[in-house]
Amino acid sequence: MSIIYDPKDKTITLQTLNTTYQMEITPLNILRHLYYGRRIPAASQAALMPALDIGYTPNPYELRVERDFSRDIQPSEYSAANTGDFRVAALDARDARGRYGDDLRYAGHAITPGKYALEGLPCAGGDEDSCDTLSVTLRDAATGLEVELLYGVYEAEDVITRAARIRNGGEARVTLERAASMTLDMPYGDWQMIHFHGRHAMERQMERADLIHGLQSIGSSRGASSHHHNPFVILCDREAGEECGECLGVMPVYSGSHRTDVEVDQLGGVRVVSGISPELFSWTLEPGETFTAPEALLAFTHEGLGALSRRYHRFIRRHIIKSAWNRRPRPVLINNWEATYFDFDSDKLLEIARRAADMGVELLVLDDGWFGQRCDDNRALGDWTVNADKLRGGLDRLIERVNALGLRFGIWMEPEMVSEDSDLYRAHPDWALTVPGRRPTMGRNQLVLDMGREDVRSYLYDTIAALLSNHHIEYVKWDMNRSMTDIYSRILPPERQGEAGHRYMLGVYELLERLTDAFPEVLWEGCAGGGGRFDAGMLRYFPQIWLSDDTDALERLTIQHGSTYGYPVSTMGAHVSACPNHQTGRTVPLGTRAVVAMSGTFGYELDPARLTDAERAQVRDQIARFKGWYDLLQNGDYYRLTVPGADRCMAWEQVSADRSEALVSLVITHTVPNTRGVRLRLRGLDPEARYRLDALALEGCTAHSRCQLRPGQDIFSGAALMYAGVLLPQLYGDYPSAQLHFTRV
Ligand code: DGJ
């Protein structure tokens, strides 16, 4: 059992292979956090906590005379407002009598094998072999409010999950103003924060910064986890790099408005509170009712950022994604969006499919524009019936002909949205989120359906289920193209309007749960204008998510780099698109575009008719290469070899679990004359083993710089590859690239 209760010291210790997490039930029954870090024996760490009487740090009533314990400086397992801890609170609650705050005291705990489930929310799965659960109940005697803290301990994975259930055990109505998933206090350490900010088509830009005293937060109030701040934060020590240093990740399993607060307190301690954003949020609990706060995934390592990322990658693949496609080779696809936008008909699509099939593509995705009167992005969302002018002969006729070419067929939808100019909106204007008496703020000239409504969800379930039952559709791209504003639900009373945003998310999850259960063979891809909802919550249902609307391979380098800190390559939708690129106007060689997209789910998003014969042959070769290395690329251990902005290149590597195979990919981001070429040092190999370079793909090689590497012949020791490295020739032109494949001999 990975959870140990010590009745003498009153500690509860969570042990994973390499980490230890410990809490203590203090003599006043306040649940105090003691330790989270590198694995140590389960003995109490209470002696690490100072017994201090500091001015203006208040004491619990029982300590009027002996004032050496204050909630304001002690680490807490779950912080609450108005009871002597002035740092950021996880719980802000007030009851109908106006009693604000909660004096939470320990009321009991239970340790059970297996993994808890969360009502209506996605969370990590796991059985008795992979996980144990700790549940600790805290209670406020005055109001009767109870908080059940949940911990899932994944021993082998070095991951601890957190969640909270808040139950009104009193007699008066309670309103929650904030109900975060977790508090984590770290009284020691000199931490920096890494987070992933961005914007549409430029998501997950990694930023690393010192912490300042006071509060710093990242989050979203857009109703989606957002392009702007991904729900993932890393704290790391100042010296931490890819291969060394302590680092700790907090990843909410949530796709709506979220917030992670990081506060440095008066003694230099760091508090992290993470969960649903308190902005525009409140939740009413009648006596007996329970609110469930989403899960967060915690991981700690002393072996650097690379090891932390690999821990999240493995965990997401093993315990978050539930789709059977998680472990299956996924088809190489072609998507018609950047090839045609709204301007297509069956003939054009079939021509794309025919040429794509000839190049080895396996799936055609019909993107936006196939339904209702959808000739541009101003209309028809909600009218999910085929546009017979574009698809003459109907959907089945098209699918049959696509299938006859040897391709599977997939389709785009944006179920959560409605256009004002649509039959659906004309029939049900009240289904959209709008504030009575106010003209709504528009985004892409469309409105958001109130997914908190049962009737909306049934309509969508029936519509999508009919589409999938009646037609041979094997892939669905589920898009969502605006931020949420005017959050007001016509079915909620005034005092519950603060619930509308989270009820929306619960509705989306319920619909996705039903649909993915009913159609488990469909490959579901998530999308929100690219990466606007790329998070662990969505990954429960979607084994892959379109990473960004920016398909420029050069920009993708930083977007993919930032995304790899938390998410595995197999979840990142990535396509080779046409050049000049539609987002940036940049031209990047076709070979380089493929190298970048291969470290994603890999597909094409261009009109093959516009490729030359030589380029078509190149694509054929890229697809063969990708399929040959599929398992290594998608499921291998991922190593970042460079940092954006440094070294004028970006390089990364995938290594098979048994270290018998490695693939290095590199793109030169800024070519300069007269260099030594790039010396690449690999990671993650067996230093004692010998590896043969058995494939070398170079884009941009010229006679000026002779390549001394001899694929098929060169054999290196693992130690030499990692510590001395290999030298690539100087590569020329704009954005040249290389791929090197090594096999243990
Ligand atoms: C946004 C997506 O990210 C694109 O790939 C495309 O599907 C468009 N929406 C279609 O409207």
JSON list of C-alpha atoms and ligand atoms in Angstrom, two decimals, residues 337 342 367-368 374 412 444 477 479 481 527 529-530 546 549 605, ligand 1:
[
{"chain": "A", "resi": 337, "resn": "TRP", "atom": "CA", "xyz": [-9.44, 23.29, -44.72]},
{"chain": "A", "resi": 342, "resn": "PHE", "atom": "CA", "xyz": [-15.37, 27.01, -47.84]},
{"chain": "A", "resi": 367, "resn": "ASP", "atom": "CA", "xyz": [-13.62, 20.32, -42.59]},
{"chain": "A", "resi": 368, "resn": "ASP", "atom": "CA", "xyz": [-15.98, 23.26, -42.08]},
{"chain": "A", "resi": 374, "resn": "ARG", "atom": "CA", "xyz": [-22.56, 27.39, -44.63]},
{"chain": "A", "resi": 412, "resn": "TRP", "atom": "CA", "xyz": [-15.69, 18.44, -38.87]},
{"chain": "A", "resi": 444, "resn": "ARG", "atom": "CA", "xyz": [-16.66, 34.89, -35.23]},
{"chain": "A", "resi": 477, "resn": "LYS", "atom": "CA", "xyz": [-12.99, 16.84, -35.49]},
{"chain": "A", "resi": 479, "resn": "ASP", "atom": "CA", "xyz": [-14.17, 22.36, -32.96]},
{"chain": "A", "resi": 481, "resn": "ASN", "atom": "CA", "xyz": [-14.32, 28.75, -32.19]},
{"chain": "A", "resi": 527, "resn": "CYS", "atom": "CA", "xyz": [-10.02, 21.48, -31.52]},
{"chain": "A", "resi": 529, "resn": "GLY", "atom": "CA", "xyz": [-9.58, 27.30, -33.09]},
{"chain": "A", "resi": 530, "resn": "GLY", "atom": "CA", "xyz": [-6.46, 25.17, -32.85]},
{"chain": "A", "resi": 546, "resn": "TRP", "atom": "CA", "xyz": [-5.42, 20.10, -33.14]},
{"chain": "A", "resi": 549, "resn": "ASP", "atom": "CA", "xyz": [-4.18, 27.06, -36.27]},
{"chain": "A", "resi": 605, "resn": "GLU", "atom": "CA", "xyz": [-3.52, 20.16, -45.10]},
{"chain": "B", "resi": 1, "resn": "DGJ", "atom": "C1", "xyz": [-10.73, 26.39, -36.61]},
{"chain": "B", "resi": 1, "resn": "DGJ", "atom": "C2", "xyz": [-9.87, 25.16, -36.76]},
{"chain": "B", "resi": 1, "resn": "DGJ", "atom": "O1", "xyz": [-8.76, 25.22, -35.93]},
{"chain": "B", "resi": 1, "resn": "DGJ", "atom": "C3", "xyz": [-9.47, 25.01, -38.22]},
{"chain": "B", "resi": 1, "resn": "DGJ", "atom": "O2", "xyz": [-8.61, 23.92, -38.36]},
{"chain": "B", "resi": 1, "resn": "DGJ", "atom": "C4", "xyz": [-10.71, 24.85, -39.04]},
{"chain": "B", "resi": 1, "resn": "DGJ", "atom": "O3", "xyz": [-11.35, 23.65, -38.69]},
{"chain": "B", "resi": 1, "resn": "DGJ", "atom": "C5", "xyz": [-11.64, 26.02, -38.84]},
{"chain": "B", "resi": 1, "resn": "DGJ", "atom": "N1", "xyz": [-11.91, 26.26, -37.46]},
{"chain": "B", "resi": 1, "resn": "DGJ", "atom": "C6", "xyz": [-12.94, 25.81, -39.55]},
{"chain": "B", "resi": 1, "resn": "DGJ", "atom": "O4", "xyz": [-13.83, 26.80, -39.30]}
]
